[in-house]
mmCIF file with all atom_site columns, C-alpha atoms in Angstrom:
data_model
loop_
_atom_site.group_PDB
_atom_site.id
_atom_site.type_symbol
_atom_site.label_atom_id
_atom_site.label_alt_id
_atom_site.label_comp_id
_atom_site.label_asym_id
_atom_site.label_entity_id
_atom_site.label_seq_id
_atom_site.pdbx_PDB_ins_code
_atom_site.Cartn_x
_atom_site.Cartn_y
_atom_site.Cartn_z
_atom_site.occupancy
_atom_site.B_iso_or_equiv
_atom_site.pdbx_formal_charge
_atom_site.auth_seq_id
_atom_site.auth_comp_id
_atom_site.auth_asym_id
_atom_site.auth_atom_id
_atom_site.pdbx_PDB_model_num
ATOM 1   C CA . UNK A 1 1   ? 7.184   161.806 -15.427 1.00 84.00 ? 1   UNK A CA 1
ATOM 2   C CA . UNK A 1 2   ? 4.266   164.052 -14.391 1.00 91.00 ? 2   UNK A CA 1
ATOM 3   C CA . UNK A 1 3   ? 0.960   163.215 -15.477 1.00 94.00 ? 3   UNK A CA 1
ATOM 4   C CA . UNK A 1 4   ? -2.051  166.407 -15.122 1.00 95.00 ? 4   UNK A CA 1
ATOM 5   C CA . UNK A 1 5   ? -5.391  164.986 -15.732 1.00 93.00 ? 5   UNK A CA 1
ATOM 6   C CA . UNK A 1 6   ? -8.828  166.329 -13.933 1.00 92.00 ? 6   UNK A CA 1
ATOM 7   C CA . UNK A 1 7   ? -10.283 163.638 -12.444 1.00 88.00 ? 7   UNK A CA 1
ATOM 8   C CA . UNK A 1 8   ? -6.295  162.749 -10.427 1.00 89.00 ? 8   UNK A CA 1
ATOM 9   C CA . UNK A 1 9   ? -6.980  163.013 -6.637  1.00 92.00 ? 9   UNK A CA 1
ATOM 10  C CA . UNK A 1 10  ? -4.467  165.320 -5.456  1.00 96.00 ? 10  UNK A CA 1
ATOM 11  C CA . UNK A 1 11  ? -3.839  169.154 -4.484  1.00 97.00 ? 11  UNK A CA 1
ATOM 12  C CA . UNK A 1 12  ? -1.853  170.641 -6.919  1.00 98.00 ? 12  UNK A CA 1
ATOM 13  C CA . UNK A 1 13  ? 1.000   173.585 -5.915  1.00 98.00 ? 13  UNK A CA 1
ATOM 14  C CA . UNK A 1 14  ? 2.916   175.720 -8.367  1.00 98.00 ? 14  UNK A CA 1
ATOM 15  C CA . UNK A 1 15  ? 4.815   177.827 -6.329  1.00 97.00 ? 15  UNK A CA 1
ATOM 16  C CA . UNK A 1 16  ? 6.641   180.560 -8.204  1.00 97.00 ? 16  UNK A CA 1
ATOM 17  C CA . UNK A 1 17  ? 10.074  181.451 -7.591  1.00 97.00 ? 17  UNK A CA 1
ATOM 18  C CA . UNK A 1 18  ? 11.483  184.880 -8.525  1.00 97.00 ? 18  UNK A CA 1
ATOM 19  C CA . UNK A 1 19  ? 15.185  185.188 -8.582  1.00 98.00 ? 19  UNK A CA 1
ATOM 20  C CA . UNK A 1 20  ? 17.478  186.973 -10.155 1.00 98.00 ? 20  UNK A CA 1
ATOM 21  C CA . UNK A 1 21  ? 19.272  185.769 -13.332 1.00 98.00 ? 21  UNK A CA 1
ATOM 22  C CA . UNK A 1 22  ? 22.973  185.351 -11.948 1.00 98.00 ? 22  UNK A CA 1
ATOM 23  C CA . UNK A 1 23  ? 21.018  182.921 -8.902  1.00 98.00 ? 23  UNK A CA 1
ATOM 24  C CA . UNK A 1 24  ? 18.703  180.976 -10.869 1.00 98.00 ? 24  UNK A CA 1
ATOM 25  C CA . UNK A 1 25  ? 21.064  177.861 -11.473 1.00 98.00 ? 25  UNK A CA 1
ATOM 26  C CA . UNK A 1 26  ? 21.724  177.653 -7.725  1.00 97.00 ? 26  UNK A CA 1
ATOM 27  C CA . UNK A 1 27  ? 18.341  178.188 -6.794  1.00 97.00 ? 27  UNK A CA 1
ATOM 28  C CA . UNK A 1 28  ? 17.625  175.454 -9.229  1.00 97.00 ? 28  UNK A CA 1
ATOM 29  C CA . UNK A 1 29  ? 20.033  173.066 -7.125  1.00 97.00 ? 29  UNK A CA 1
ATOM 30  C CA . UNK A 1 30  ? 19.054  174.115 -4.246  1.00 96.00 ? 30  UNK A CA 1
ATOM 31  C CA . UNK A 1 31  ? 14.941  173.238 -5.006  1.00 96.00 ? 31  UNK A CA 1
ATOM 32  C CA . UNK A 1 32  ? 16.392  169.858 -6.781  1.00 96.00 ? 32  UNK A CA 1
ATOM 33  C CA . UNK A 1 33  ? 18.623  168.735 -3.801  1.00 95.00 ? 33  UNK A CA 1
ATOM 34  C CA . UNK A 1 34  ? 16.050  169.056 -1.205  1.00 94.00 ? 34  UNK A CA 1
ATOM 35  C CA . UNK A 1 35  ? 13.188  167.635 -3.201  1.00 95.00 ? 35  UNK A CA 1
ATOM 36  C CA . UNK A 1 36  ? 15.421  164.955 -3.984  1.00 94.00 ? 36  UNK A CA 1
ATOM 37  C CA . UNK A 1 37  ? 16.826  164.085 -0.464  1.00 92.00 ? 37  UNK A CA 1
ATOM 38  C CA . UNK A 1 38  ? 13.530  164.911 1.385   1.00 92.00 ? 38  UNK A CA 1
ATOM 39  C CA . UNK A 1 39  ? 10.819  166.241 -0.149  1.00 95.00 ? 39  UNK A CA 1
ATOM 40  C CA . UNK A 1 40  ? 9.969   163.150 -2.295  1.00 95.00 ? 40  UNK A CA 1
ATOM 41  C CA . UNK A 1 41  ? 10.220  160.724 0.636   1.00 94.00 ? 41  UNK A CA 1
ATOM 42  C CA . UNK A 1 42  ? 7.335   162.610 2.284   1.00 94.00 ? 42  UNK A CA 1
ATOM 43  C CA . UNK A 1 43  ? 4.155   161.119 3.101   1.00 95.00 ? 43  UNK A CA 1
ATOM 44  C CA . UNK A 1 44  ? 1.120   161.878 0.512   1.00 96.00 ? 44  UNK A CA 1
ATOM 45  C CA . UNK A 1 45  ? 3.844   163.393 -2.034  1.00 97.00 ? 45  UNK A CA 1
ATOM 46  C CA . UNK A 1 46  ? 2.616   162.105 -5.709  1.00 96.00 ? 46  UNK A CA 1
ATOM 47  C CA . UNK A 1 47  ? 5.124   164.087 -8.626  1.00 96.00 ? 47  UNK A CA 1
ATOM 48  C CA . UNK A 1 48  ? 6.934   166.875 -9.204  1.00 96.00 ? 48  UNK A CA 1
ATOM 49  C CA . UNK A 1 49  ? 8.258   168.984 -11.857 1.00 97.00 ? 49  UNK A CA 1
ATOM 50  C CA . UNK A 1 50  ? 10.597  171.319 -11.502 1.00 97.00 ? 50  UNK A CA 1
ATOM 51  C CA . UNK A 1 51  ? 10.951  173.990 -14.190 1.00 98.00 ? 51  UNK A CA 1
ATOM 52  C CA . UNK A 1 52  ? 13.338  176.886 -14.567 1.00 98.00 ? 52  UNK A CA 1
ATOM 53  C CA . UNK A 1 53  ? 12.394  180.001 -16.860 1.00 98.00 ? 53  UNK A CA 1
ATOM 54  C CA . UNK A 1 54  ? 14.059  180.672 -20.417 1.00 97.00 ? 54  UNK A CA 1
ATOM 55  C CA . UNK A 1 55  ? 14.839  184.654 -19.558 1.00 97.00 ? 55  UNK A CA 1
ATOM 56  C CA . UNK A 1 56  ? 16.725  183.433 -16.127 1.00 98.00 ? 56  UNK A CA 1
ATOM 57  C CA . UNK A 1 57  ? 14.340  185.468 -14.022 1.00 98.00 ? 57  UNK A CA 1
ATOM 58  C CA . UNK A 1 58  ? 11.878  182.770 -12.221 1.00 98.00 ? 58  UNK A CA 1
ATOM 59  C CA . UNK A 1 59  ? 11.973  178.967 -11.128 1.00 98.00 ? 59  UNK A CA 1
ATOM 60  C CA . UNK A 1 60  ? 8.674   177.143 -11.091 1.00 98.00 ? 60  UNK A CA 1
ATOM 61  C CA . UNK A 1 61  ? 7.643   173.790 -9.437  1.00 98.00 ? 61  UNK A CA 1
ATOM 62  C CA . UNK A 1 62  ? 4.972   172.087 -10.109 1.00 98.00 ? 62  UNK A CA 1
ATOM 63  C CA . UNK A 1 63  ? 3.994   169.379 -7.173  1.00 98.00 ? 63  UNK A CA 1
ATOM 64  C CA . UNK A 1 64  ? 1.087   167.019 -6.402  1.00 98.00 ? 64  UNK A CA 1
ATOM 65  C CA . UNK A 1 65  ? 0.246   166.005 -3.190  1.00 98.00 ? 65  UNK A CA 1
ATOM 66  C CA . UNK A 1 66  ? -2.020  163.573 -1.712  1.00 97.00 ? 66  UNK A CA 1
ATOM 67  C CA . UNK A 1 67  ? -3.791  166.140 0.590   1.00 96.00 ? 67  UNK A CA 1
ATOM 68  C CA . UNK A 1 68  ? -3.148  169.499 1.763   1.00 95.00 ? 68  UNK A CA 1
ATOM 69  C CA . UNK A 1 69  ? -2.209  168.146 5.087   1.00 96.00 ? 69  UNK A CA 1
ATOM 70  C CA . UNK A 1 70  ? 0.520   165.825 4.140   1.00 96.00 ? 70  UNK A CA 1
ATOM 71  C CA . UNK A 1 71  ? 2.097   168.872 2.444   1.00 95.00 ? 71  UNK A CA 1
ATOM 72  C CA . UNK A 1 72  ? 1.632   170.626 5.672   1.00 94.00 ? 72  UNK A CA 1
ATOM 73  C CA . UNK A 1 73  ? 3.267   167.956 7.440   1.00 94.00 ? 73  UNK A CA 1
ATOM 74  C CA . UNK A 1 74  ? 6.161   168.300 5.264   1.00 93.00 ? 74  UNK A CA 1
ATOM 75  C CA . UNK A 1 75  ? 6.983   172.254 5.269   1.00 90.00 ? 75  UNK A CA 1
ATOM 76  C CA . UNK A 1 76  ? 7.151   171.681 9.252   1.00 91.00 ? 76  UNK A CA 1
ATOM 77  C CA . UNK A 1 77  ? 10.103  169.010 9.146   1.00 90.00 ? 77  UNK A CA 1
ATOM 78  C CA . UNK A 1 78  ? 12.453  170.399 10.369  1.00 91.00 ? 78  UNK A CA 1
ATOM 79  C CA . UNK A 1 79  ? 14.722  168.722 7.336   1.00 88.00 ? 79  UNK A CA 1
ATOM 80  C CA . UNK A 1 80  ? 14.233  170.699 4.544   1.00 88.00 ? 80  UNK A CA 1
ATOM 81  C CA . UNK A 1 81  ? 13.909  173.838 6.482   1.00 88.00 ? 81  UNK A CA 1
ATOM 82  C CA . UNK A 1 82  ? 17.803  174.770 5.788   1.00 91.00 ? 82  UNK A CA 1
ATOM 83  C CA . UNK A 1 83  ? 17.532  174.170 2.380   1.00 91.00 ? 83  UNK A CA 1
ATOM 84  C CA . UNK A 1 84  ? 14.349  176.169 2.042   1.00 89.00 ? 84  UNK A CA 1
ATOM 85  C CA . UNK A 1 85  ? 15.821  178.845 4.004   1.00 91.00 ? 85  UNK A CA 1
ATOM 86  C CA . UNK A 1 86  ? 18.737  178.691 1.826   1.00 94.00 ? 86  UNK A CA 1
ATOM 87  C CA . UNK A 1 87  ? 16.593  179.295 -1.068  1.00 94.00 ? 87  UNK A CA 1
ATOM 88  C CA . UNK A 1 88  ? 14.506  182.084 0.131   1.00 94.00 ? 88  UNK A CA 1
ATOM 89  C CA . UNK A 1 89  ? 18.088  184.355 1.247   1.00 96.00 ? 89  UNK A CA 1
ATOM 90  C CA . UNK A 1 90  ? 18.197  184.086 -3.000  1.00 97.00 ? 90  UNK A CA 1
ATOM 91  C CA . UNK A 1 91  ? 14.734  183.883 -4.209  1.00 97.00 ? 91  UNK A CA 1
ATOM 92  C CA . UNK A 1 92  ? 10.662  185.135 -3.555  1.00 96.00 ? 92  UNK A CA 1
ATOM 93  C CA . UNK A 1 93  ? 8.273   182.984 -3.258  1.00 93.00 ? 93  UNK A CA 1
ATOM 94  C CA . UNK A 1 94  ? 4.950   183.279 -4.703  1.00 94.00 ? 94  UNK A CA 1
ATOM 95  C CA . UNK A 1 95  ? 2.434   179.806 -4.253  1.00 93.00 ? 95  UNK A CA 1
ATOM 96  C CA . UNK A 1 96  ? -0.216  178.807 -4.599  1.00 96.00 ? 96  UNK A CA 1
ATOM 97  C CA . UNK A 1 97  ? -2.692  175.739 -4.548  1.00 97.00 ? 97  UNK A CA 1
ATOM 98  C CA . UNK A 1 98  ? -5.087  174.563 -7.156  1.00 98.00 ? 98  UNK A CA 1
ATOM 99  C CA . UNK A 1 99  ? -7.120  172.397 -8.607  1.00 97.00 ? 99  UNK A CA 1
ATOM 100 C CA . UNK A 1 100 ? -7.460  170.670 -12.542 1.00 97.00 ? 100 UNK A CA 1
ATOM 101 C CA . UNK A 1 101 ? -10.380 172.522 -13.758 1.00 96.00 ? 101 UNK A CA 1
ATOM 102 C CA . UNK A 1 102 ? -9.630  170.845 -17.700 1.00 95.00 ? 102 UNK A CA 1
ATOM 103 C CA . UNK A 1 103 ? -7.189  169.277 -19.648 1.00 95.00 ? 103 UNK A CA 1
ATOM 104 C CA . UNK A 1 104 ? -6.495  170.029 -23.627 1.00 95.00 ? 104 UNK A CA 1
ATOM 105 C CA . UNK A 1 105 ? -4.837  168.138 -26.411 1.00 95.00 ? 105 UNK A CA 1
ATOM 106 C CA . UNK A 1 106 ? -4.722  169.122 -30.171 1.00 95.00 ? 106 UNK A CA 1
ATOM 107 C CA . UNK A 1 107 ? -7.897  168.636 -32.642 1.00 85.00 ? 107 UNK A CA 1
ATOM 108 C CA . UNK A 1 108 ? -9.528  169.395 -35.678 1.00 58.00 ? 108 UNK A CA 1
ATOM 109 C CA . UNK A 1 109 ? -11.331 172.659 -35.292 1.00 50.00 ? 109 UNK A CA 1
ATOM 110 C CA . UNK A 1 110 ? -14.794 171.760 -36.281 1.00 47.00 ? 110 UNK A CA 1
ATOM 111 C CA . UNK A 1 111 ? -16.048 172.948 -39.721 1.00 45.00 ? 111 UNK A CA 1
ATOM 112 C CA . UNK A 1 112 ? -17.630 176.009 -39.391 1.00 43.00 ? 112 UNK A CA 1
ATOM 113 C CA . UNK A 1 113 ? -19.490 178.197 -42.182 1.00 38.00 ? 113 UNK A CA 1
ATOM 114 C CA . UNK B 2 1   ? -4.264  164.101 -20.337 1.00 85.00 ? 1   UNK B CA 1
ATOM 115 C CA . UNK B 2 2   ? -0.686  166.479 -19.657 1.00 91.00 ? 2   UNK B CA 1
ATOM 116 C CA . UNK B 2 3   ? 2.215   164.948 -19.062 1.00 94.00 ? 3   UNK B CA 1
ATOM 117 C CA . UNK B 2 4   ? 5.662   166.363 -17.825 1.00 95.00 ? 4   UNK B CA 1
ATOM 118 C CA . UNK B 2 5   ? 8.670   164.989 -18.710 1.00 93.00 ? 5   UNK B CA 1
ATOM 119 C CA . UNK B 2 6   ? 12.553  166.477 -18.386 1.00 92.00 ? 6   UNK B CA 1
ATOM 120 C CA . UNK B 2 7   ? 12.919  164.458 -22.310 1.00 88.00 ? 7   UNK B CA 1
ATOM 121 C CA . UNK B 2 8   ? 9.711   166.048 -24.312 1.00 89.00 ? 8   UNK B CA 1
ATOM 122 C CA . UNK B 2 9   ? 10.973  168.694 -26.870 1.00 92.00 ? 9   UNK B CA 1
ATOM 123 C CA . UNK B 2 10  ? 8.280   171.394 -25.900 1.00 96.00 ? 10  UNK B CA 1
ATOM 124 C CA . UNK B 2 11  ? 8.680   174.650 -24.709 1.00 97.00 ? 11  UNK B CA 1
ATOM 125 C CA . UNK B 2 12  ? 6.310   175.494 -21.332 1.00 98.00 ? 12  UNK B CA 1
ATOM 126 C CA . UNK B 2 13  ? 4.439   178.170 -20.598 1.00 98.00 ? 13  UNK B CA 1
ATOM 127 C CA . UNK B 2 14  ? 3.053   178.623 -16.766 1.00 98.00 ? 14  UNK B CA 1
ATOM 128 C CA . UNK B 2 15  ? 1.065   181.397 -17.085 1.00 97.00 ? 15  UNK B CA 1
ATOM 129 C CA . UNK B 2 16  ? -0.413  182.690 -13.820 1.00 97.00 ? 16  UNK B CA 1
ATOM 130 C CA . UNK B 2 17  ? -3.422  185.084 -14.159 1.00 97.00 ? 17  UNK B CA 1
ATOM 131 C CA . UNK B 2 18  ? -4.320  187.162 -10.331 1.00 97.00 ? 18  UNK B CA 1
ATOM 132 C CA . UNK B 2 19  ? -8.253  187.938 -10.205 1.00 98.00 ? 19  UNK B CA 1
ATOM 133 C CA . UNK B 2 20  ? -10.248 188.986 -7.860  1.00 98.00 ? 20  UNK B CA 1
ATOM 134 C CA . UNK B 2 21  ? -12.549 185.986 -6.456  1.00 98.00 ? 21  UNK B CA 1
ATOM 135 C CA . UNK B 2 22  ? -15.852 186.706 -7.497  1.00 98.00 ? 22  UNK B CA 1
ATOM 136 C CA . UNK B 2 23  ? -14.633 186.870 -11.105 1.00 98.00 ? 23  UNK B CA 1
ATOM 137 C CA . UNK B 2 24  ? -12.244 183.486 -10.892 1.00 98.00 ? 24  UNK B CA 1
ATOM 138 C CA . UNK B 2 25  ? -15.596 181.628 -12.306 1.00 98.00 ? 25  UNK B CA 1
ATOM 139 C CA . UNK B 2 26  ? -15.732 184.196 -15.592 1.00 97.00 ? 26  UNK B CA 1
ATOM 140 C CA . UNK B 2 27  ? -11.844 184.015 -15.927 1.00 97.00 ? 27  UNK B CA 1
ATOM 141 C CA . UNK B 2 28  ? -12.028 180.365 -16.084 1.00 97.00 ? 28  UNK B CA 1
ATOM 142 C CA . UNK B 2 29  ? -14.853 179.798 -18.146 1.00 97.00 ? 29  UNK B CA 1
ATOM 143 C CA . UNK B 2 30  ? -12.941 182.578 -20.858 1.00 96.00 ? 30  UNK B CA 1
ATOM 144 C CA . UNK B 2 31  ? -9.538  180.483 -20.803 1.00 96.00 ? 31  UNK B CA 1
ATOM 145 C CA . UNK B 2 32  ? -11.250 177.181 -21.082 1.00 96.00 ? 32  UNK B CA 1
ATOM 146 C CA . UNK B 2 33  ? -13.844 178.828 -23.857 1.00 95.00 ? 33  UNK B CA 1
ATOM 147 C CA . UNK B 2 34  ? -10.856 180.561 -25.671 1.00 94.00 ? 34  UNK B CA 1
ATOM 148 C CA . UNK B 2 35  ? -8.548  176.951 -25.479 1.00 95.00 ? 35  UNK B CA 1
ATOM 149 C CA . UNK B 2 36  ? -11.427 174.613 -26.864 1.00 94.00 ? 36  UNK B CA 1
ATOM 150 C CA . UNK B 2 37  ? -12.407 176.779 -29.581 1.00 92.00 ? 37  UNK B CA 1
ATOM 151 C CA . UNK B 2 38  ? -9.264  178.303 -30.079 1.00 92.00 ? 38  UNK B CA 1
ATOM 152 C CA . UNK B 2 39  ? -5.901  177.592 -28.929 1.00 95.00 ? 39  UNK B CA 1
ATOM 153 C CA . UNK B 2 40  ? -5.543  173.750 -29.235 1.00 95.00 ? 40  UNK B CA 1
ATOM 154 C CA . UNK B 2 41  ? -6.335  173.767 -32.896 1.00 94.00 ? 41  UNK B CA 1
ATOM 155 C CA . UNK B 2 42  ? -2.988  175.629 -33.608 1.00 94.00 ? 42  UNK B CA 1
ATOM 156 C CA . UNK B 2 43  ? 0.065   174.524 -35.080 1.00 95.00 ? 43  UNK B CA 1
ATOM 157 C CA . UNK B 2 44  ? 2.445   173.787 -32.387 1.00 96.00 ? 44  UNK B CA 1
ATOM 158 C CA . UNK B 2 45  ? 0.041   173.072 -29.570 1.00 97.00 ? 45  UNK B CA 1
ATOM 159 C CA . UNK B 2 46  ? 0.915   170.268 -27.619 1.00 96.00 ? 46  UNK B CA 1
ATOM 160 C CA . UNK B 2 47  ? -1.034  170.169 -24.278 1.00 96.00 ? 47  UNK B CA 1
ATOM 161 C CA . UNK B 2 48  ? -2.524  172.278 -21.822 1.00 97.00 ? 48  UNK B CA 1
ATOM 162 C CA . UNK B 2 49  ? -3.971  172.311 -18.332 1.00 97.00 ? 49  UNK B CA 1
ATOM 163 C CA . UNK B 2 50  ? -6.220  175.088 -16.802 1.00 97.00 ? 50  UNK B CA 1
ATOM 164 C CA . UNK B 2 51  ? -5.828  175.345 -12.722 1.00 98.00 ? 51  UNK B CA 1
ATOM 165 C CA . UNK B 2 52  ? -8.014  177.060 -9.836  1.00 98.00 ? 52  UNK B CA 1
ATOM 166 C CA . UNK B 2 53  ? -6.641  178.074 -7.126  1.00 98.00 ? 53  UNK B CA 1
ATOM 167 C CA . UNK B 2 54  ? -8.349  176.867 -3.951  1.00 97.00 ? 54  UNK B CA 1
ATOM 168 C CA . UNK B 2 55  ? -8.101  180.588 -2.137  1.00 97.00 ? 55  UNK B CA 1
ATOM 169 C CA . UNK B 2 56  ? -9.663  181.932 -5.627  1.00 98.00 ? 56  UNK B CA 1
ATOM 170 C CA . UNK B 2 57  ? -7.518  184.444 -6.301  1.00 98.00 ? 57  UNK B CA 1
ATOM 171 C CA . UNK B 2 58  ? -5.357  182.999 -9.098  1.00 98.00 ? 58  UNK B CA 1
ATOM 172 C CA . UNK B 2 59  ? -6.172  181.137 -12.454 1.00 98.00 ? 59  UNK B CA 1
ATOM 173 C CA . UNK B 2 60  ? -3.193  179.321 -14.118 1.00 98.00 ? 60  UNK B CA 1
ATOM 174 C CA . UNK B 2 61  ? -2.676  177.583 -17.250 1.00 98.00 ? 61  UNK B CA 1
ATOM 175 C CA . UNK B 2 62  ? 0.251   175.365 -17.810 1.00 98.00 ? 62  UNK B CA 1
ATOM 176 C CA . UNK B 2 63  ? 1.034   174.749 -21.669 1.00 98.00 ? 63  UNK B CA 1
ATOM 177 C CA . UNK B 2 64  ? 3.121   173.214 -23.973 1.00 98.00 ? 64  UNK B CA 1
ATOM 178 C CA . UNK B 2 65  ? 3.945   174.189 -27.405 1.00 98.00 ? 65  UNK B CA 1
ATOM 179 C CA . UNK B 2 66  ? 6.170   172.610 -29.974 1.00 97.00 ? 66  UNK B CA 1
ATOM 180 C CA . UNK B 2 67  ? 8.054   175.685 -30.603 1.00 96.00 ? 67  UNK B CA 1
ATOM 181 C CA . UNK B 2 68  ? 7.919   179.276 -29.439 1.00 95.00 ? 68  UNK B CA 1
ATOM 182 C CA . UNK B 2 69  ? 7.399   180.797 -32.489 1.00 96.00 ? 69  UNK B CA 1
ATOM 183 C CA . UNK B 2 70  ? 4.597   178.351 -32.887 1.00 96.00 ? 70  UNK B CA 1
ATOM 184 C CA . UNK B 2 71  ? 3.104   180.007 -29.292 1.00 95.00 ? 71  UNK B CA 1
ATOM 185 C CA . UNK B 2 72  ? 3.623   183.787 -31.320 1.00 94.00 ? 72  UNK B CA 1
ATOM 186 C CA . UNK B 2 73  ? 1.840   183.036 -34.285 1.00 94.00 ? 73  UNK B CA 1
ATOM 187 C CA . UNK B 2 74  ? -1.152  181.703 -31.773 1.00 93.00 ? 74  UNK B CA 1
ATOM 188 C CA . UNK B 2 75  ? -0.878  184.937 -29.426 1.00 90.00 ? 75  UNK B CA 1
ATOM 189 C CA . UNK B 2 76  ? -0.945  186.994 -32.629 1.00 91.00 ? 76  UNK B CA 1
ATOM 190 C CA . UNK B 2 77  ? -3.719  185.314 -34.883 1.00 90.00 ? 77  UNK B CA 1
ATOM 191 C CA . UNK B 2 78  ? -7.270  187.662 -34.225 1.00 91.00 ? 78  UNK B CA 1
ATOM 192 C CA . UNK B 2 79  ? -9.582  184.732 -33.618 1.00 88.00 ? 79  UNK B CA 1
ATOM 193 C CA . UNK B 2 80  ? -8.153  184.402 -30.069 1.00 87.00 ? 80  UNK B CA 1
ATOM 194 C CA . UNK B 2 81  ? -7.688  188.071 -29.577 1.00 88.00 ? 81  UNK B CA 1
ATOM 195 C CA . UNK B 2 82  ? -11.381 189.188 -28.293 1.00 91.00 ? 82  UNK B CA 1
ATOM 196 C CA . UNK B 2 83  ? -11.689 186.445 -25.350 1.00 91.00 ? 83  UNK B CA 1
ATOM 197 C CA . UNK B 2 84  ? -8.018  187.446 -24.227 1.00 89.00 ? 84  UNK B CA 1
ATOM 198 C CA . UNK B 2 85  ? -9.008  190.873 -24.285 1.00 91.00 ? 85  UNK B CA 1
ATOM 199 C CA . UNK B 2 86  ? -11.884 190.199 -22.091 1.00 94.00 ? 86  UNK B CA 1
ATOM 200 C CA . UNK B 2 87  ? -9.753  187.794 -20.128 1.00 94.00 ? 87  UNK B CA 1
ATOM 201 C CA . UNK B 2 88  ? -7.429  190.228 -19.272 1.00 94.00 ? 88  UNK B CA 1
ATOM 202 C CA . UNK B 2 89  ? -10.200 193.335 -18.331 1.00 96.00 ? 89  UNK B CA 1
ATOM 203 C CA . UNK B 2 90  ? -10.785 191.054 -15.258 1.00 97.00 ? 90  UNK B CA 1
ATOM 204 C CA . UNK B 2 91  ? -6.975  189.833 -14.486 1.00 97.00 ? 91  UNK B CA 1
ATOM 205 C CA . UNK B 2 92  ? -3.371  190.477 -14.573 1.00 96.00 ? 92  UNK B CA 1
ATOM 206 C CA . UNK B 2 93  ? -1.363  188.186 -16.137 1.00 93.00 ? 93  UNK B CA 1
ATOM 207 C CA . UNK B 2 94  ? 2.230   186.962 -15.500 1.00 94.00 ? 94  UNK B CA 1
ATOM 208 C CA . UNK B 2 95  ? 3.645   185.013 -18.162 1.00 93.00 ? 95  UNK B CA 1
ATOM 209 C CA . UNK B 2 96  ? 6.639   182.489 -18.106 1.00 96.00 ? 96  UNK B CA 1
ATOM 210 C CA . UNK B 2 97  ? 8.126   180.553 -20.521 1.00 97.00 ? 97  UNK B CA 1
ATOM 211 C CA . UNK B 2 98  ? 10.231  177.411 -19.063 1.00 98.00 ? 98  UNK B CA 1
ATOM 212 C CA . UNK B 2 99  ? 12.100  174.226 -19.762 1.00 97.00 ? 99  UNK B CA 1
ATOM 213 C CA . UNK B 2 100 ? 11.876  171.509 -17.730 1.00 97.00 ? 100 UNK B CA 1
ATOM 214 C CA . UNK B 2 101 ? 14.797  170.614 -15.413 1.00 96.00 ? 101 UNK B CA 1
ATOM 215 C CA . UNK B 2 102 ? 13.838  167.373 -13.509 1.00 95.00 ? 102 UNK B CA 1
ATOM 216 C CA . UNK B 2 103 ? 10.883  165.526 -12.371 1.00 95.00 ? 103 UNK B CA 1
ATOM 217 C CA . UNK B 2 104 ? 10.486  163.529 -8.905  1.00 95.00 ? 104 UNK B CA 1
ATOM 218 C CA . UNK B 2 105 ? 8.632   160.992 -7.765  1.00 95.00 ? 105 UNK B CA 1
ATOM 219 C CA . UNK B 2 106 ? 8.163   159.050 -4.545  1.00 95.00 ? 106 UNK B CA 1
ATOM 220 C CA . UNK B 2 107 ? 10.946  156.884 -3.251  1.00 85.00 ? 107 UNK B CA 1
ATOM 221 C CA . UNK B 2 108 ? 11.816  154.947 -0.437  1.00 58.00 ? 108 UNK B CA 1
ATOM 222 C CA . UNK B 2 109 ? 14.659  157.167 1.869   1.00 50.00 ? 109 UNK B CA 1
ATOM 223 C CA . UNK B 2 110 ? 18.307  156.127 1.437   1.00 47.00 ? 110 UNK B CA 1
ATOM 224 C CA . UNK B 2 111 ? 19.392  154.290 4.687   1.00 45.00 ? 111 UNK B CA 1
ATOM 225 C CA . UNK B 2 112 ? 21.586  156.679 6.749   1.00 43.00 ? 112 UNK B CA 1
ATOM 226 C CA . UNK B 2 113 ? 23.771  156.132 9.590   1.00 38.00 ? 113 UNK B CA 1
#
């Protein structure tokens, strides 16, 4: 499990995959396998979530990291690199890093006139 | 407090807004505005989380909802509809509705020869 809260101490990344439909469930294995067998065993690596788009067009994952530079560290071993490369012959790649500006859960909307 | 999990019956919306930098602020402050006073007092809403990205060119909020035709009746209620509208004068918006596949975490690497 995944937990997004403001006040975690990590970089987020959501890195958007586009892909087309008849690829997505391979791209899917491919961005499980290596997270699995390398990603996750990574210095500074906190959670992942890995997400794959109802319309069969886009995989999304959503990773937090210690520090920018751990993440770094990892897209320069040269383990994953097939995999990745693997990947990108099927897929674009759109990411990006963030921060938590605010969480939201359900409540009462206040009484108003 | 958001949390990601492969069992949660929720549908997920990563929703990735591009903006230009000196208007990442506004956007922000419009999504958070239109989520508090809005958005998470819907029927359906689960959870949401509002990101910045670092380089200030992106704005992304990662939701869940219950249902998607609980997400609909949101997107098409009026109360919301003036802050998206302004929300959107200032950004493009890329829209993806996901389940979740698998989440990692950390481990120890298996022993190999």
């Amino acid at each position: 499990m995944t937990t997004i809260s403001k006040n975690a101490q990590v970089i987020t990344f959501i890195n958007v995959f586009s892909v087309e439909p008849a690829n997505q469930a391979r791209l899917v294995e491919l961005l499980a396998r290596v997270t699995d067998t390398v990603v996750r065993h990574a210095p500074g690596f906190v959670s992942s979530a890995l997400h794959r788009s109802l319309d069969g067009t886009r995989v999304t994952m959503y990773a937090q990291w210690r520090t920018l530079a751990d993440y770094e560290a990892m897209r320069l071993d040269p383990a994953p690199a097939p995999l990745f490369k693997e990947a990108l012959s099927i897929a674009t790649f759109a990411p990006g890093s963030y921060e938590v500006v605010e969480t939201f859960l359900p409540g009462l909307r206040s009484a108003t006139p």
